[in-house]
């Protein structure tokens, strides 16, 4: 694992400060994130689940959305995401889709679980086949849905991601 440098520490502290500020302001849970490119913060995000009534408004997701808007692109290559806590499974998926170069985090998922943010059940559910998950998943195959996928596959001007 690469060692942290002074810049990593400074940007991680910014994510932590943001988590505290927005938590104290009643805007959500104790999570903050910043996206950095070329030594500058290009976006900030914080947990807005309760204030925005949006279960997907985690710090990492809101920071990724803001960074992509700022860059005018759906990828974050060349960027580092600094976050106050190890990402949950949803955020981890969003991070992989956004493709930053790296992620630097402070608190662990075990520390988050200790204060009531336990995502372990989701980590356990992900590798299960859909019919073995706690939440009911119903597969209804559809020729119409397959036709849309076929049209995408044959679309000459698609933007791959």
mmCIF file of N, CA and C in Angstrom, residues 73-144:
data_model
loop_
_atom_site.group_PDB
_atom_site.id
_atom_site.type_symbol
_atom_site.label_atom_id
_atom_site.label_comp_id
_atom_site.label_asym_id
_atom_site.label_seq_id
_atom_site.Cartn_x
_atom_site.Cartn_y
_atom_site.Cartn_z
ATOM 1 N N UNK A 73 -17.811 15.343 -17.722
ATOM 2 C CA UNK A 73 -17.510 13.986 -18.175
ATOM 3 C C UNK A 73 -18.004 12.987 -17.136
ATOM 4 N N UNK A 74 -18.255 11.752 -17.562
ATOM 5 C CA UNK A 74 -18.785 10.739 -16.649
ATOM 6 C C UNK A 74 -17.707 9.912 -15.974
ATOM 7 N N UNK A 75 -16.439 10.231 -16.218
ATOM 8 C CA UNK A 75 -15.348 9.518 -15.570
ATOM 9 C C UNK A 75 -14.460 10.486 -14.802
ATOM 10 N N UNK A 76 -13.798 9.949 -13.794
ATOM 11 C CA UNK A 76 -12.905 10.760 -12.958
ATOM 12 C C UNK A 76 -11.461 10.270 -13.048
ATOM 13 N N UNK A 77 -11.046 9.842 -14.221
ATOM 14 C CA UNK A 77 -9.649 9.450 -14.408
ATOM 15 C C UNK A 77 -8.769 10.664 -14.112
ATOM 16 N N UNK A 78 -7.652 10.400 -13.440
ATOM 17 C CA UNK A 78 -6.760 11.491 -13.065
ATOM 18 C C UNK A 78 -7.118 12.133 -11.741
ATOM 19 N N UNK A 79 -8.148 11.629 -11.091
ATOM 20 C CA UNK A 79 -8.622 12.199 -9.821
ATOM 21 C C UNK A 79 -8.379 11.233 -8.660
ATOM 22 N N UNK A 80 -8.359 11.807 -7.469
ATOM 23 C CA UNK A 80 -8.351 11.030 -6.231
ATOM 24 C C UNK A 80 -9.584 11.420 -5.433
ATOM 25 N N UNK A 81 -10.250 10.428 -4.889
ATOM 26 C CA UNK A 81 -11.396 10.648 -4.013
ATOM 27 C C UNK A 81 -10.923 10.482 -2.576
ATOM 28 N N UNK A 82 -11.101 11.517 -1.786
ATOM 29 C CA UNK A 82 -10.783 11.472 -0.353
ATOM 30 C C UNK A 82 -12.108 11.412 0.380
ATOM 31 N N UNK A 83 -12.242 10.457 1.288
ATOM 32 C CA UNK A 83 -13.503 10.291 1.985
ATOM 33 C C UNK A 83 -13.262 9.987 3.460
ATOM 34 N N UNK A 84 -14.147 10.482 4.278
ATOM 35 C CA UNK A 84 -13.964 10.358 5.718
ATOM 36 C C UNK A 84 -14.165 8.927 6.228
ATOM 37 N N UNK A 85 -14.716 8.051 5.382
ATOM 38 C CA UNK A 85 -14.965 6.676 5.809
ATOM 39 C C UNK A 85 -14.839 5.728 4.620
ATOM 40 N N UNK A 86 -14.460 4.512 4.904
ATOM 41 C CA UNK A 86 -14.411 3.476 3.870
ATOM 42 C C UNK A 86 -15.779 3.397 3.192
ATOM 43 N N UNK A 87 -15.821 3.415 1.889
ATOM 44 C CA UNK A 87 -17.108 3.437 1.186
ATOM 45 C C UNK A 87 -17.963 2.195 1.424
ATOM 46 N N UNK A 88 -19.265 2.421 1.474
ATOM 47 C CA UNK A 88 -20.235 1.332 1.579
ATOM 48 C C UNK A 88 -20.303 0.621 0.218
ATOM 49 N N UNK A 89 -21.019 -0.495 0.127
ATOM 50 C CA UNK A 89 -21.100 -1.215 -1.151
ATOM 51 C C UNK A 89 -21.665 -0.364 -2.296
ATOM 52 N N UNK A 90 -22.672 0.457 -2.032
ATOM 53 C CA UNK A 90 -23.230 1.297 -3.085
ATOM 54 C C UNK A 90 -22.190 2.290 -3.586
ATOM 55 N N UNK A 91 -21.515 2.951 -2.645
ATOM 56 C CA UNK A 91 -20.501 3.934 -3.020
ATOM 57 C C UNK A 91 -19.327 3.268 -3.709
ATOM 58 N N UNK A 92 -18.971 2.093 -3.255
ATOM 59 C CA UNK A 92 -17.881 1.359 -3.881
ATOM 60 C C UNK A 92 -18.206 1.107 -5.355
ATOM 61 N N UNK A 93 -19.441 0.700 -5.630
ATOM 62 C CA UNK A 93 -19.859 0.503 -7.021
ATOM 63 C C UNK A 93 -19.785 1.797 -7.812
ATOM 64 N N UNK A 94 -20.269 2.893 -7.226
ATOM 65 C CA UNK A 94 -20.226 4.190 -7.915
ATOM 66 C C UNK A 94 -18.790 4.617 -8.186
ATOM 67 N N UNK A 95 -17.920 4.354 -7.237
ATOM 68 C CA UNK A 95 -16.505 4.715 -7.395
ATOM 69 C C UNK A 95 -15.889 3.938 -8.556
ATOM 70 N N UNK A 96 -16.151 2.655 -8.608
ATOM 71 C CA UNK A 96 -15.607 1.868 -9.720
ATOM 72 C C UNK A 96 -16.151 2.352 -11.065
ATOM 73 N N UNK A 97 -17.433 2.717 -11.114
ATOM 74 C CA UNK A 97 -17.989 3.246 -12.362
ATOM 75 C C UNK A 97 -17.354 4.582 -12.723
ATOM 76 N N UNK A 98 -17.049 5.404 -11.741
ATOM 77 C CA UNK A 98 -16.459 6.722 -12.007
ATOM 78 C C UNK A 98 -14.985 6.645 -12.390
ATOM 79 N N UNK A 99 -14.319 5.592 -11.976
ATOM 80 C CA UNK A 99 -12.928 5.319 -12.348
ATOM 81 C C UNK A 99 -11.902 6.372 -11.913
ATOM 82 N N UNK A 100 -11.938 6.809 -10.660
ATOM 83 C CA UNK A 100 -10.833 7.675 -10.201
ATOM 84 C C UNK A 100 -9.559 6.832 -10.122
ATOM 85 N N UNK A 101 -8.431 7.506 -10.028
ATOM 86 C CA UNK A 101 -7.163 6.779 -9.935
ATOM 87 C C UNK A 101 -6.989 6.079 -8.596
ATOM 88 N N UNK A 102 -7.511 6.710 -7.519
ATOM 89 C CA UNK A 102 -7.372 6.115 -6.193
ATOM 90 C C UNK A 102 -8.385 6.698 -5.230
ATOM 91 N N UNK A 103 -8.496 6.022 -4.085
ATOM 92 C CA UNK A 103 -9.377 6.436 -3.001
ATOM 93 C C UNK A 103 -8.547 6.446 -1.724
ATOM 94 N N UNK A 104 -8.679 7.511 -0.945
ATOM 95 C CA UNK A 104 -8.018 7.618 0.356
ATOM 96 C C UNK A 104 -9.137 7.823 1.379
ATOM 97 N N UNK A 105 -9.149 6.992 2.430
ATOM 98 C CA UNK A 105 -10.228 7.096 3.413
ATOM 99 C C UNK A 105 -9.673 7.069 4.835
ATOM 100 N N UNK A 106 -10.502 7.536 5.773
ATOM 101 C CA UNK A 106 -10.103 7.617 7.181
ATOM 102 C C UNK A 106 -10.721 6.465 7.980
ATOM 103 N N UNK A 107 -11.954 6.615 8.433
ATOM 104 C CA UNK A 107 -12.594 5.584 9.250
ATOM 105 C C UNK A 107 -12.862 4.325 8.429
ATOM 106 N N UNK A 108 -12.891 3.182 9.120
ATOM 107 C CA UNK A 108 -13.171 1.909 8.460
ATOM 108 C C UNK A 108 -14.656 1.583 8.529
ATOM 109 N N UNK A 109 -15.060 0.597 7.748
ATOM 110 C CA UNK A 109 -16.469 0.189 7.790
ATOM 111 C C UNK A 109 -16.814 -0.414 9.145
ATOM 112 N N UNK A 110 -15.837 -1.008 9.835
ATOM 113 C CA UNK A 110 -16.083 -1.543 11.171
ATOM 114 C C UNK A 110 -16.343 -0.395 12.160
ATOM 115 N N UNK A 111 -15.611 0.695 12.014
ATOM 116 C CA UNK A 111 -15.840 1.858 12.879
ATOM 117 C C UNK A 111 -17.210 2.472 12.595
ATOM 118 N N UNK A 112 -17.624 2.480 11.334
ATOM 119 C CA UNK A 112 -18.961 2.978 10.985
ATOM 120 C C UNK A 112 -20.036 2.076 11.592
ATOM 121 N N UNK A 113 -19.823 0.770 11.536
ATOM 122 C CA UNK A 113 -20.788 -0.169 12.106
ATOM 123 C C UNK A 113 -20.947 0.056 13.605
ATOM 124 N N UNK A 114 -19.855 0.398 14.273
ATOM 125 C CA UNK A 114 -19.884 0.603 15.722
ATOM 126 C C UNK A 114 -20.760 1.778 16.136
ATOM 127 N N UNK A 115 -21.044 2.719 15.196
ATOM 128 C CA UNK A 115 -21.916 3.855 15.526
ATOM 129 C C UNK A 115 -23.256 3.775 14.788
ATOM 130 N N UNK A 116 -23.585 2.572 14.287
ATOM 131 C CA UNK A 116 -24.913 2.356 13.724
ATOM 132 C C UNK A 116 -25.004 2.337 12.212
ATOM 133 N N UNK A 117 -23.899 2.451 11.499
ATOM 134 C CA UNK A 117 -23.910 2.408 10.035
ATOM 135 C C UNK A 117 -23.315 1.074 9.584
ATOM 136 N N UNK A 118 -24.070 0.006 9.774
ATOM 137 C CA UNK A 118 -23.564 -1.330 9.502
ATOM 138 C C UNK A 118 -24.031 -1.806 8.137
ATOM 139 N N UNK A 119 -23.115 -1.864 7.203
ATOM 140 C CA UNK A 119 -23.417 -2.299 5.847
ATOM 141 C C UNK A 119 -23.001 -3.740 5.601
ATOM 142 N N UNK A 120 -22.595 -4.443 6.659
ATOM 143 C CA UNK A 120 -22.103 -5.800 6.488
ATOM 144 C C UNK A 120 -23.146 -6.702 5.835
ATOM 145 N N UNK A 121 -24.429 -6.501 6.164
ATOM 146 C CA UNK A 121 -25.455 -7.350 5.576
ATOM 147 C C UNK A 121 -25.507 -7.169 4.060
ATOM 148 N N UNK A 122 -25.211 -5.972 3.566
ATOM 149 C CA UNK A 122 -25.199 -5.751 2.115
ATOM 150 C C UNK A 122 -23.991 -6.463 1.493
ATOM 151 N N UNK A 123 -22.836 -6.348 2.140
ATOM 152 C CA UNK A 123 -21.662 -7.075 1.651
ATOM 153 C C UNK A 123 -21.955 -8.572 1.560
ATOM 154 N N UNK A 124 -22.710 -9.112 2.519
ATOM 155 C CA UNK A 124 -23.041 -10.545 2.502
ATOM 156 C C UNK A 124 -24.073 -10.878 1.424
ATOM 157 N N UNK A 125 -24.977 -9.949 1.124
ATOM 158 C CA UNK A 125 -26.033 -10.191 0.136
ATOM 159 C C UNK A 125 -25.518 -10.150 -1.310
ATOM 160 N N UNK A 126 -24.557 -9.278 -1.584
ATOM 161 C CA UNK A 126 -24.097 -9.050 -2.959
ATOM 162 C C UNK A 126 -23.678 -10.335 -3.676
ATOM 163 N N UNK A 127 -22.858 -11.196 -3.071
ATOM 164 C CA UNK A 127 -22.423 -12.372 -3.838
ATOM 165 C C UNK A 127 -23.476 -13.475 -3.969
ATOM 166 N N UNK A 128 -24.597 -13.353 -3.268
ATOM 167 C CA UNK A 128 -25.624 -14.394 -3.333
ATOM 168 C C UNK A 128 -26.353 -14.352 -4.671
ATOM 169 N N UNK A 129 -26.812 -15.510 -5.148
ATOM 170 C CA UNK A 129 -27.662 -15.486 -6.339
ATOM 171 C C UNK A 129 -28.953 -14.737 -5.998
ATOM 172 N N UNK A 130 -29.558 -14.059 -6.972
ATOM 173 C CA UNK A 130 -30.743 -13.246 -6.686
ATOM 174 C C UNK A 130 -31.833 -13.964 -5.898
ATOM 175 N N UNK A 131 -32.074 -15.232 -6.187
ATOM 176 C CA UNK A 131 -33.150 -15.940 -5.481
ATOM 177 C C UNK A 131 -32.799 -16.339 -4.052
ATOM 178 N N UNK A 132 -31.550 -16.097 -3.622
ATOM 179 C CA UNK A 132 -31.138 -16.426 -2.258
ATOM 180 C C UNK A 132 -31.024 -15.175 -1.380
ATOM 181 N N UNK A 133 -31.281 -14.006 -1.939
ATOM 182 C CA UNK A 133 -31.156 -12.763 -1.175
ATOM 183 C C UNK A 133 -32.361 -12.546 -0.273
ATOM 184 N N UNK A 134 -32.165 -11.753 0.758
ATOM 185 C CA UNK A 134 -33.235 -11.437 1.699
ATOM 186 C C UNK A 134 -34.357 -10.655 1.017
ATOM 187 N N UNK A 135 -33.983 -9.710 0.166
ATOM 188 C CA UNK A 135 -34.950 -8.920 -0.599
ATOM 189 C C UNK A 135 -35.381 -9.729 -1.820
ATOM 190 N N UNK A 136 -36.684 -9.808 -2.069
ATOM 191 C CA UNK A 136 -37.176 -10.598 -3.200
ATOM 192 C C UNK A 136 -36.745 -9.972 -4.527
ATOM 193 N N UNK A 137 -36.129 -10.775 -5.369
ATOM 194 C CA UNK A 137 -35.767 -10.394 -6.732
ATOM 195 C C UNK A 137 -36.524 -11.333 -7.664
ATOM 196 N N UNK A 138 -37.300 -10.777 -8.584
ATOM 197 C CA UNK A 138 -38.104 -11.581 -9.498
ATOM 198 C C UNK A 138 -37.597 -11.336 -10.915
ATOM 199 N N UNK A 139 -37.153 -12.383 -11.577
ATOM 200 C CA UNK A 139 -36.661 -12.270 -12.956
ATOM 201 C C UNK A 139 -37.806 -12.565 -13.916
ATOM 202 N N UNK A 140 -38.152 -11.569 -14.725
ATOM 203 C CA UNK A 140 -39.179 -11.739 -15.747
ATOM 204 C C UNK A 140 -38.536 -11.488 -17.104
ATOM 205 N N UNK A 141 -38.038 -12.520 -17.763
ATOM 206 C CA UNK A 141 -37.413 -12.330 -19.073
ATOM 207 C C UNK A 141 -38.371 -11.644 -20.038
ATOM 208 N N UNK A 142 -37.808 -10.801 -20.916
ATOM 209 C CA UNK A 142 -38.648 -10.009 -21.814
ATOM 210 C C UNK A 142 -37.978 -9.851 -23.172
ATOM 211 N N UNK A 143 -38.687 -10.250 -24.213
ATOM 212 C CA UNK A 143 -38.180 -10.050 -25.576
ATOM 213 C C UNK A 143 -38.034 -8.556 -25.870
ATOM 214 N N UNK A 144 -38.953 -7.764 -25.347
ATOM 215 C CA UNK A 144 -38.893 -6.311 -25.556
ATOM 216 C C UNK A 144 -37.627 -5.723 -24.928
#
